[in-house]
Amino acid sequence: MADITLNIFVGNTTMIDPEVYQLWLDGYSAQEATTRRYQKLSTQMKGLNKDILRNDTVDNYRTFIAMENHICNPPTLAYQPLFQIPPDMRKLIIEKYYELDYTMAREIMGKKLSSKHRKDLDEISEKTKVPLKSCRRQYDNFKRVFKTVEDMEGPMVKNIQTHFLLSEELAKKYCAIVFFANNRFETGKKRVQYLTFNDLVVCADLMISNWTVGSTDSRKEDLDADFEREFLQQLRELKLIVDKDTSDQHKSFVCTALKGKMEDRVHADVESNFKTISRAIANIGSGMIHSKELKDFFNDVIEKIIDPCKQAHWSHRDMKLFLEAYIKCSNNVEEIGRNSRLHQTFERFMSTLSQCILQMYHS
């Protein structure tokens, strides 16, 4: 066996190997992690001693386990005396611990974060191919963040960043998970399953920014988790836009605006199905005041708006042109134009709904 020279030094800085940390986060045992490291490193380092590698892996794992309580409460990691960790490494440790596997997170979206659903993680692990230990860690992270911020005042993203020291991008993803869990959106139905985790995060961010209490008054409590009740009540007035005279006017303006901007067959479909689509938009909005209709928001948007337009072979561009014209031309409709509150409600609703539709409009 070849001689191996080891350099040994003593210091008080806790050494963290990011690759070993990732293996631990992924749910591999110390033995499994050692095997994976050996397979990778033995081709780069001749004469590598597997026992030394195993001891190094076990030592790293002990450190991670000892740190875990502090990682679950990230602000304490900087002040505890046992581990001297440089700030950039602390940031990496926390961000990686709370990092999401999107396929696993997608399975959780909309579910109540309870011990009952934690029992379903075996099935989720098998379905997503994410190791069970990793699924459990991520689920516990979701639940911990939810319990911490659900009753807090102030912007949810900032609260998550303050209490868990996460980047804004990652905090927004947890914000979406909390928002979906709080409002119990139905995301498991077959029709909705094609939507990705990112689709739902984008839609949640749009809703939080425009439809919640905090979107209009930053002084209110529970601002980002709850829809603004007054706004939902005002949405009932959207039924006025499907009144025959109003709908005929709106249709005429929209079809005129779209003439020559899309294929004739698509334009003809807009003309023949305008009232059906407009009625679907009005019904979805006016029904959001009821918890059952709110839970089915995504399913209804897909069933009543997206799927019919896909079946008529509207492109993403066609849908974008239609929604832009639908919103812009509403200014010219007499019933909407003379009713300032209805006009404001319509634009507030449609500006967000249209962006959600475009985000969801894919195969």
XYZ file of C-alpha atoms in Angstrom:
363
model
C 0.000 0.000 0.000
C 1.314 3.444 -0.902
C 2.416 5.777 1.891
C 0.041 8.655 2.581
C 1.185 11.917 4.122
C -1.334 13.779 6.256
C -1.062 17.434 7.228
C -2.579 18.082 10.655
C -3.354 21.460 12.157
C -5.258 22.631 15.217
C -7.729 25.504 15.194
C -11.065 26.537 16.667
C -12.876 27.076 13.348
C -15.394 24.337 12.623
C -14.572 22.816 9.249
C -17.587 21.967 7.099
C -17.269 19.965 3.888
C -20.149 21.248 1.667
C -20.266 17.997 -0.348
C -20.594 15.854 2.788
C -23.181 18.270 4.138
C -25.213 17.845 0.954
C -25.050 14.055 1.275
C -26.308 14.343 4.849
C -29.135 16.642 3.749
C -30.060 14.217 0.970
C -30.679 11.557 3.596
C -27.713 9.244 3.008
C -26.287 7.350 5.971
C -22.627 7.866 6.887
C -21.812 4.501 5.283
C -23.659 5.370 2.060
C -22.025 8.789 1.966
C -18.585 7.213 2.441
C -19.186 4.850 -0.475
C -20.277 7.696 -2.738
C -17.301 9.840 -1.742
C -14.888 6.967 -2.270
C -16.283 6.235 -5.744
C -15.743 9.859 -6.704
C -12.423 10.593 -4.970
C -10.583 7.290 -5.574
C -10.249 8.161 -9.277
C -8.668 11.499 -8.345
C -6.485 10.412 -5.390
C -4.425 7.261 -5.805
C -4.042 5.177 -2.663
C -6.994 6.808 -0.923
C -7.672 5.024 2.359
C -11.381 4.274 2.718
C -11.119 4.040 6.544
C -9.762 7.589 6.734
C -12.562 8.762 4.448
C -15.138 6.944 6.602
C -13.806 8.579 9.784
C -13.901 11.994 8.128
C -17.484 11.409 6.977
C -18.606 10.214 10.432
C -16.904 13.226 12.043
C -18.740 15.578 9.670
C -22.057 13.832 10.375
C -21.558 14.205 14.141
C -21.008 17.931 13.644
C -24.135 18.302 11.510
C -26.286 16.428 14.033
C -24.914 18.543 16.892
C -25.638 21.756 14.928
C -29.132 20.790 13.801
C -31.023 22.305 16.734
C -29.365 25.639 15.988
C -30.072 25.343 12.243
C -33.756 24.856 13.125
C -33.536 28.240 14.873
C -31.015 29.965 12.566
C -30.375 33.217 14.512
C -28.887 31.162 17.358
C -26.224 29.653 15.097
C -24.198 32.864 15.134
C -24.125 33.170 18.937
C -23.694 29.640 20.248
C -20.144 29.002 21.601
C -19.624 25.392 20.463
C -19.120 25.914 16.716
C -17.014 28.751 15.354
C -18.348 29.043 11.805
C -17.440 31.862 9.400
C -20.435 34.009 8.295
C -20.338 32.880 4.646
C -20.340 29.215 5.724
C -23.209 29.855 8.200
C -25.197 31.345 5.354
C -24.547 28.309 3.158
C -25.443 25.874 5.961
C -28.799 27.570 6.615
C -29.735 28.110 2.967
C -28.907 24.499 2.052
C -30.833 23.115 5.031
C -33.975 24.986 3.992
C -33.480 24.411 0.268
C -36.465 22.790 -1.454
C -36.782 19.849 -3.779
C -39.414 21.219 -6.160
C -41.003 17.851 -6.942
C -41.437 17.130 -3.242
C -42.647 20.660 -2.455
C -45.196 20.432 -5.284
C -46.756 17.390 -3.584
C -47.154 19.363 -0.345
C -48.665 22.545 -1.835
C -52.170 23.142 -0.571
C -52.106 20.418 2.083
C -52.596 21.093 5.757
C -49.189 20.898 7.436
C -50.146 18.394 10.136
C -48.780 15.199 11.655
C -51.435 13.305 9.709
C -49.978 14.350 6.361
C -46.431 13.652 7.616
C -47.442 9.978 7.503
C -47.945 10.325 3.731
C -44.254 11.084 3.183
C -43.461 7.421 2.435
C -45.706 7.630 -0.637
C -44.337 11.048 -1.619
C -40.769 9.750 -1.302
C -41.561 6.794 -3.527
C -43.354 8.972 -6.080
C -40.743 11.738 -6.278
C -37.639 9.552 -5.739
C -36.552 11.931 -2.971
C -35.057 9.996 0.002
C -37.489 9.684 2.906
C -35.129 11.407 5.368
C -34.895 14.386 3.049
C -38.696 14.465 2.656
C -39.130 14.464 6.438
C -36.588 17.258 6.915
C -38.248 19.413 4.250
C -41.742 18.748 5.605
C -40.631 19.667 9.117
C -39.080 22.850 7.682
C -42.383 23.743 5.995
C -44.274 23.142 9.223
C -41.751 25.090 11.337
C -41.873 28.126 9.075
C -45.687 27.977 8.905
C -46.082 27.807 12.706
C -43.593 30.640 13.191
C -45.049 33.199 10.781
C -48.760 32.352 10.401
C -49.917 34.783 13.112
C -47.211 37.420 12.723
C -47.846 41.010 11.719
C -45.937 42.452 8.791
C -44.881 41.199 5.332
C -44.517 37.429 5.351
C -41.375 37.306 3.193
C -39.587 39.720 5.531
C -40.749 37.773 8.585
C -39.363 34.555 7.109
C -36.078 36.253 6.251
C -35.793 37.715 9.750
C -36.548 34.502 11.649
C -34.840 32.003 9.329
C -32.123 34.129 7.675
C -33.044 32.929 4.197
C -32.424 34.671 0.890
C -35.375 36.620 -0.518
C -35.790 34.108 -3.356
C -36.045 31.128 -0.980
C -38.199 33.074 1.494
C -40.718 33.755 -1.310
C -41.013 30.012 -1.949
C -41.750 29.350 1.737
C -44.177 32.276 1.687
C -46.063 30.545 -1.151
C -46.186 27.278 0.824
C -47.586 29.090 3.881
C -50.103 30.975 1.714
C -51.331 27.774 0.048
C -51.519 25.886 3.357
C -53.449 28.743 4.957
C -56.002 29.011 2.136
C -56.150 25.263 1.405
C -56.145 25.591 -2.389
C -56.985 22.328 -4.148
C -53.868 21.412 -6.140
C -54.129 17.627 -6.204
C -56.907 17.165 -8.769
C -55.918 15.556 -12.047
C -56.634 18.679 -14.071
C -54.301 20.768 -11.897
C -51.416 18.323 -11.600
C -49.541 19.600 -14.675
C -48.831 22.862 -12.838
C -45.277 23.019 -11.519
C -44.157 24.211 -8.111
C -42.814 27.359 -9.788
C -46.208 28.028 -11.422
C -47.859 27.961 -8.006
C -45.142 30.119 -6.411
C -45.549 32.772 -9.124
C -49.346 32.779 -8.712
C -49.071 32.947 -4.919
C -46.693 35.913 -5.164
C -49.123 37.720 -7.494
C -52.110 37.065 -5.216
C -50.229 38.124 -2.085
C -49.046 41.322 -3.788
C -52.487 42.313 -5.090
C -55.364 40.539 -3.344
C -54.433 40.251 0.346
C -55.004 42.671 3.217
C -51.332 43.646 3.176
C -51.411 44.578 -0.498
C -53.437 47.697 0.389
C -52.549 48.368 4.040
C -49.163 47.369 5.467
C -50.363 48.192 9.003
C -52.902 45.376 9.121
C -52.307 42.095 10.957
C -52.090 38.707 9.216
C -51.644 40.726 6.059
C -50.061 38.285 3.646
C -51.796 35.026 4.538
C -55.400 36.195 4.184
C -57.345 37.603 1.255
C -58.846 41.049 1.765
C -62.455 40.318 2.691
C -63.793 43.623 1.382
C -62.161 42.977 -2.012
C -63.717 39.505 -2.223
C -67.119 41.008 -1.451
C -66.629 43.635 -4.167
C -65.843 40.877 -6.663
C -69.511 39.866 -6.502
C -70.192 42.924 -8.664
C -68.292 41.311 -11.542
C -71.549 39.618 -12.471
C -72.550 42.989 -13.939
C -70.045 42.519 -16.774
C -71.994 39.541 -18.136
C -75.230 41.522 -18.401
C -76.306 41.214 -22.065
C -75.833 44.853 -23.112
C -72.545 45.186 -21.210
C -71.223 41.911 -22.557
C -72.203 42.804 -26.147
C -70.387 46.131 -25.862
C -67.301 44.543 -24.345
C -67.224 41.836 -27.000
C -67.488 44.366 -29.820
C -64.613 46.463 -28.498
C -62.374 43.422 -27.870
C -63.005 41.818 -31.282
C -62.343 45.115 -33.042
C -59.094 45.600 -31.110
C -57.901 42.072 -31.974
C -58.738 42.227 -35.694
C -55.590 41.541 -37.723
C -53.484 40.728 -34.643
C -54.178 36.990 -34.619
C -55.098 34.260 -37.094
C -58.623 34.482 -38.498
C -59.605 31.108 -37.011
C -58.548 32.244 -33.514
C -60.291 35.594 -33.959
C -63.444 33.754 -35.012
C -63.204 31.590 -31.883
C -62.817 34.690 -29.697
C -65.958 36.098 -31.296
C -68.028 32.943 -30.841
C -66.814 32.100 -27.314
C -66.269 35.559 -25.823
C -69.346 35.450 -23.591
C -68.519 31.967 -22.306
C -65.008 33.045 -21.305
C -66.211 36.341 -19.851
C -68.890 34.548 -17.825
C -66.256 32.125 -16.498
C -64.052 35.049 -15.417
C -66.976 36.750 -13.665
C -68.121 33.544 -11.936
C -64.613 32.701 -10.686
C -64.173 36.198 -9.254
C -67.633 36.541 -7.719
C -67.362 33.076 -6.143
C -64.077 33.705 -4.313
C -65.963 35.009 -1.267
C -67.011 31.388 -0.586
C -64.363 29.037 0.811
C -65.328 26.124 -1.477
C -64.997 28.240 -4.651
C -61.764 29.786 -3.362
C -60.240 26.344 -2.773
C -61.129 25.377 -6.356
C -59.682 28.559 -7.890
C -56.916 26.832 -9.881
C -59.114 23.954 -10.998
C -61.820 26.381 -12.166
C -59.407 28.629 -14.075
C -58.018 25.613 -15.922
C -61.375 23.937 -16.551
C -63.327 27.008 -17.616
C -60.709 29.244 -19.256
C -57.412 27.537 -20.062
C -58.572 24.125 -21.315
C -61.258 25.445 -23.725
C -58.735 27.880 -25.238
C -56.113 25.145 -25.561
C -58.656 22.906 -27.284
C -59.343 25.757 -29.719
C -55.558 25.896 -30.361
C -54.951 29.363 -28.966
C -51.234 30.004 -28.642
C -49.717 31.622 -25.544
C -49.452 34.814 -27.609
C -53.146 34.606 -28.548
C -54.106 34.308 -24.894
C -51.872 37.254 -23.976
C -53.393 39.434 -26.716
C -56.928 38.494 -25.662
C -56.372 39.243 -21.971
C -54.692 42.570 -22.715
C -57.599 43.607 -24.970
C -60.163 42.285 -22.463
C -58.747 44.531 -19.728
C -57.986 47.587 -21.867
C -61.346 47.636 -23.686
C -63.263 47.509 -20.407
C -62.561 51.261 -20.081
C -64.847 51.873 -23.046
C -67.741 49.776 -21.756
C -70.411 52.123 -20.413
C -71.439 50.047 -17.369
C -67.836 49.587 -16.242
C -66.543 53.030 -17.210
C -69.170 54.986 -15.256
C -68.892 52.822 -12.123
C -65.502 53.734 -10.659
C -65.596 51.101 -7.907
C -66.505 48.328 -10.356
C -63.767 49.529 -12.722
C -61.128 49.505 -9.942
C -62.261 46.071 -8.735
C -62.245 44.696 -12.286
C -58.720 45.959 -12.992
C -57.375 44.787 -9.627
C -58.814 41.340 -10.217
C -57.927 41.015 -13.897
C -54.360 42.323 -13.651
C -53.507 39.422 -11.352
C -55.780 36.795 -12.905
C -54.370 37.450 -16.379
C -50.781 36.993 -15.171
C -51.763 33.768 -13.383
C -53.465 32.469 -16.530
C -50.402 33.226 -18.661
C -48.142 31.501 -16.115
C -50.417 28.431 -16.165
C -50.939 28.398 -19.942
C -48.617 25.562 -20.948
C -48.814 21.832 -21.540
